[in-house]
Amino acid sequence: MDKKDIKSLTLQELTQELKEMGMASFRGKQIFQWLHGKLADEFDQMTNLSIKDRQSLKERYFITRLKPERILVSKIDGTRKYLFSLADGNVIESVWMKYKHGNSVCISSQVGCRMGCRFCASTLDGLERNLLPSEMLDQVYQIQKDTGERVDNVVVMGSGEPMDNYDNLVRFIRLLSDEQGLNISQRSITVSTCGIVPGIEKLSEEGLSVTLALSLHAPNDQVRKTLMPIANRYLLKDVLAACHQYFVKTGRRLTFEYSLVRGVNDTPEEAMALAKLLKGQHGHVNLIPVNPIKERDYVQSDHRSIQAFKNLLEKNGINVTIRREMGRDINGACGQLRKSYLDQPVS
Ligand code: SAH
């Protein structure tokens, strides 16, 4: 019999399975707390269980545990970038950032990505596989253990398209916000999507209160198509309608991410068109100076154009922030650490 992934089970599922194994019903909660609250990596750490119970758990289940292969620490602001290996040898990356309002972790949702955004390093080698809920959780758990500090916010903005791994994403959110686990408020969890309309619609019906971030990157379909292949599939008007519905259903204000690429999407005309496009939407724009990757020749907009773009949006009634660049010295765009690891010659 293949062993089951115990860290991906909800408290209810776990309790039910243990009952079927003949264990007392309170054991479910105890074991769940060990896994998701005390962040145990081994059954033998669960000292309030008998050796016999631990043995039968070991026979049926495995505990997902990511292994840090590399940790890069910024000398400027303490940002930490992790390269984790998974049980099957794949590697993924996650980032820990310290802000005034708390500690944030940016996690990956897939190994690689198949969305093909032109400026993104995560997608260069395509999609390898989806991450399990436990593999998404364990990025947060291992980082909390490594830093010794509580994680306050989680953003699903690392490699991968979360809506392309929908069921595992939703399960991950429920487990991460479970009050018997790390109990991270759903309001402190952000899911970033390139704009998969059915996914956004479905997420708005889950009864969750996570923040939705849309990777917009252009004020019209024509420019968007040059940067993001997904724009050929879903029209902006439909993507934005789904986002608005998300706000109506959940009451959560939206974030619109806009990576500024010199000469592609950063002109004053585009700022005006963006302001017009977002009129009536409830949310704010987060401007990201594009992080150049060596495989593509996209260049960051200069400081003045970024400021001018921001001012024009503000003048036209749009809330806007410029994303602070964290860990400049260990920077590398989304997916670059993994890519450089995979590309290194085997010695
Ligand atoms: N697939 C999801 C989440 C992962 S990407 C999404 O598309 O939203 C997280 C954010 O980083 C997205 O807004 C993405 O477009 C942006 N991004 C990726 N590579 C980048 C780069 N090189 N420079 C700036 N932003 C980048």
XYZ file of N, CA and C in Angstrom, residues 66 82-84 86 88 90-94 106-117 120-137 139 155-169 172 191-194 196 230 334-336 338-339 342:
210
model
N 10.290 19.539 3.560
C 11.166 20.120 2.546
C 12.551 20.329 3.133
N 15.056 30.971 -0.126
C 15.276 29.545 0.118
C 15.112 28.744 -1.157
N 16.039 27.804 -1.365
C 15.845 26.799 -2.396
C 15.612 25.490 -1.654
N 14.404 24.924 -1.814
C 14.052 23.700 -1.109
C 14.048 22.522 -2.070
N 12.376 18.753 -2.830
C 11.200 17.943 -2.513
C 11.618 16.472 -2.494
N 10.931 14.046 -4.339
C 11.262 13.434 -5.639
C 12.468 14.085 -6.304
N 12.875 17.281 -7.073
C 12.613 18.590 -7.660
C 12.991 19.680 -6.667
N 13.262 20.879 -7.198
C 13.542 21.997 -6.299
C 12.575 23.159 -6.563
N 12.286 23.900 -5.495
C 11.402 25.069 -5.603
C 12.010 26.194 -4.763
N 11.504 27.408 -4.974
C 12.042 28.493 -4.149
C 10.954 29.267 -3.426
N 11.345 29.840 -2.295
C 10.446 30.627 -1.456
C 11.258 31.795 -0.892
N 6.739 34.357 0.663
C 6.238 34.193 -0.700
C 6.504 32.742 -1.103
N 5.445 32.006 -1.427
C 5.617 30.582 -1.720
C 5.353 30.256 -3.197
N 5.902 29.142 -3.624
C 5.622 28.611 -4.961
C 4.408 27.682 -4.902
N 3.660 27.618 -5.983
C 2.497 26.735 -6.018
C 2.669 25.564 -6.996
N 3.690 25.659 -7.853
C 3.977 24.575 -8.799
C 5.494 24.473 -8.970
N 5.946 23.304 -9.477
C 7.344 23.197 -9.886
C 7.342 23.651 -11.348
N 7.930 24.825 -11.598
C 7.851 25.403 -12.936
C 6.481 26.005 -13.173
N 6.162 26.285 -14.417
C 4.883 26.936 -14.739
C 4.642 26.786 -16.230
N 3.360 26.710 -16.626
C 3.131 26.572 -18.081
C 2.447 27.795 -18.682
N 2.460 28.917 -17.956
C 1.737 30.091 -18.430
C 2.521 30.897 -19.475
N 3.852 30.766 -19.443
C 4.662 31.361 -20.527
C 4.801 32.872 -20.533
N 4.567 33.546 -19.403
C 4.722 35.012 -19.391
C 6.144 35.352 -19.846
N 9.136 36.253 -17.307
C 9.229 35.465 -16.077
C 10.157 34.258 -16.228
N 11.048 34.088 -15.258
C 12.021 32.991 -15.320
C 11.408 31.640 -14.938
N 10.304 31.670 -14.170
C 9.729 30.406 -13.668
C 9.188 29.515 -14.772
N 8.869 30.121 -15.892
C 8.149 29.408 -16.940
C 9.072 28.935 -18.073
N 10.368 29.291 -17.989
C 11.268 29.021 -19.115
C 11.369 27.539 -19.459
N 11.315 26.670 -18.439
C 11.391 25.228 -18.698
C 10.033 24.537 -18.618
N 8.971 25.315 -18.605
C 7.628 24.733 -18.569
C 7.237 24.207 -17.197
N 6.102 23.492 -17.180
C 5.594 22.965 -15.908
C 6.151 21.571 -15.672
N 6.655 21.346 -14.460
C 7.128 20.012 -14.090
C 5.992 19.254 -13.404
N 5.437 19.828 -12.356
C 4.265 19.235 -11.709
C 3.643 20.211 -10.713
N 2.443 19.895 -10.265
C 1.783 20.681 -9.231
C 2.403 20.377 -7.876
N 2.341 21.342 -6.959
C 2.747 21.067 -5.583
C 1.539 20.573 -4.793
N 1.811 19.653 -3.877
C 0.765 19.167 -2.970
C 0.474 20.260 -1.942
N -0.705 20.208 -1.313
C -0.980 21.181 -0.243
C 0.132 21.151 0.816
N 0.575 19.943 1.171
C 1.616 19.814 2.205
C 2.932 20.455 1.766
N 3.209 20.426 0.460
C 4.456 21.034 -0.022
C 4.361 22.555 -0.044
N 3.142 23.059 -0.219
C 2.965 24.518 -0.120
C 3.086 24.938 1.341
N 2.423 24.176 2.234
C 2.475 24.491 3.669
C 3.887 24.429 4.207
N 6.689 25.006 2.988
C 7.555 26.159 2.721
C 7.426 27.155 3.879
N 2.063 35.089 0.769
C 1.639 35.440 -0.580
C 1.965 34.291 -1.530
N 0.953 33.873 -2.291
C 1.178 32.813 -3.269
C 1.570 33.516 -4.566
N 2.832 33.951 -4.598
C 3.343 34.780 -5.699
C 4.676 34.276 -6.188
N 5.058 33.092 -5.754
C 6.315 32.526 -6.234
C 6.076 31.822 -7.559
N 6.891 30.824 -7.863
C 6.749 30.139 -9.149
C 5.422 29.392 -9.224
N 4.874 29.374 -10.423
C 3.642 28.620 -10.647
C 2.415 29.496 -10.724
N 1.353 28.943 -11.305
C 0.074 29.645 -11.398
C -0.903 28.933 -10.450
N -1.246 29.589 -9.339
C -2.080 28.920 -8.325
C -3.425 28.406 -8.864
N -4.011 29.126 -9.820
C -5.320 28.687 -10.342
C -5.182 27.448 -11.226
N -3.936 27.130 -11.610
C -3.684 25.944 -12.418
C -3.478 24.726 -11.491
N -3.555 24.990 -10.190
C -3.418 23.922 -9.180
C -4.496 24.202 -8.127
N -5.718 24.369 -8.634
C -6.794 24.972 -7.848
C -7.164 24.212 -6.568
N -7.434 22.911 -6.678
C -7.906 22.168 -5.500
C -6.854 22.152 -4.392
N -5.599 21.970 -4.787
C -4.522 21.963 -3.789
C -4.354 23.337 -3.155
N -4.578 24.377 -3.948
C -4.488 25.752 -3.426
C -5.523 25.979 -2.324
N -4.747 24.091 0.765
C -3.623 24.772 1.426
C -4.121 25.973 2.250
N -3.431 35.555 -2.965
C -3.250 34.650 -4.105
C -3.095 35.501 -5.363
N -1.991 35.314 -6.064
C -1.741 36.093 -7.273
C -1.963 35.220 -8.500
N -2.761 35.722 -9.441
C -3.063 34.935 -10.649
C -2.809 35.754 -11.910
N -2.465 35.040 -12.990
C -2.282 35.730 -14.271
C -3.639 36.028 -14.918
N -6.912 33.667 -14.740
C -7.679 32.532 -15.252
C -9.118 32.683 -14.755
N -1.632 33.978 -21.796
C -2.964 33.718 -21.243
C -3.980 34.776 -21.728
N 11.712 36.101 -9.859
C 10.916 34.916 -9.622
C 11.437 33.725 -10.438
N 11.888 32.680 -9.763
C 12.269 31.484 -10.509
C 13.732 31.435 -10.936
N 14.485 32.502 -10.661
C 15.872 32.512 -11.160
C 16.812 31.646 -10.340
N 16.064 28.821 -8.819
C 15.861 27.430 -9.251
C 16.508 27.205 -10.611
N 16.292 28.164 -11.507
C 16.818 28.036 -12.862
C 18.349 27.944 -12.836
N 19.352 24.514 -11.632
C 19.141 23.456 -12.629
C 20.154 23.535 -13.766
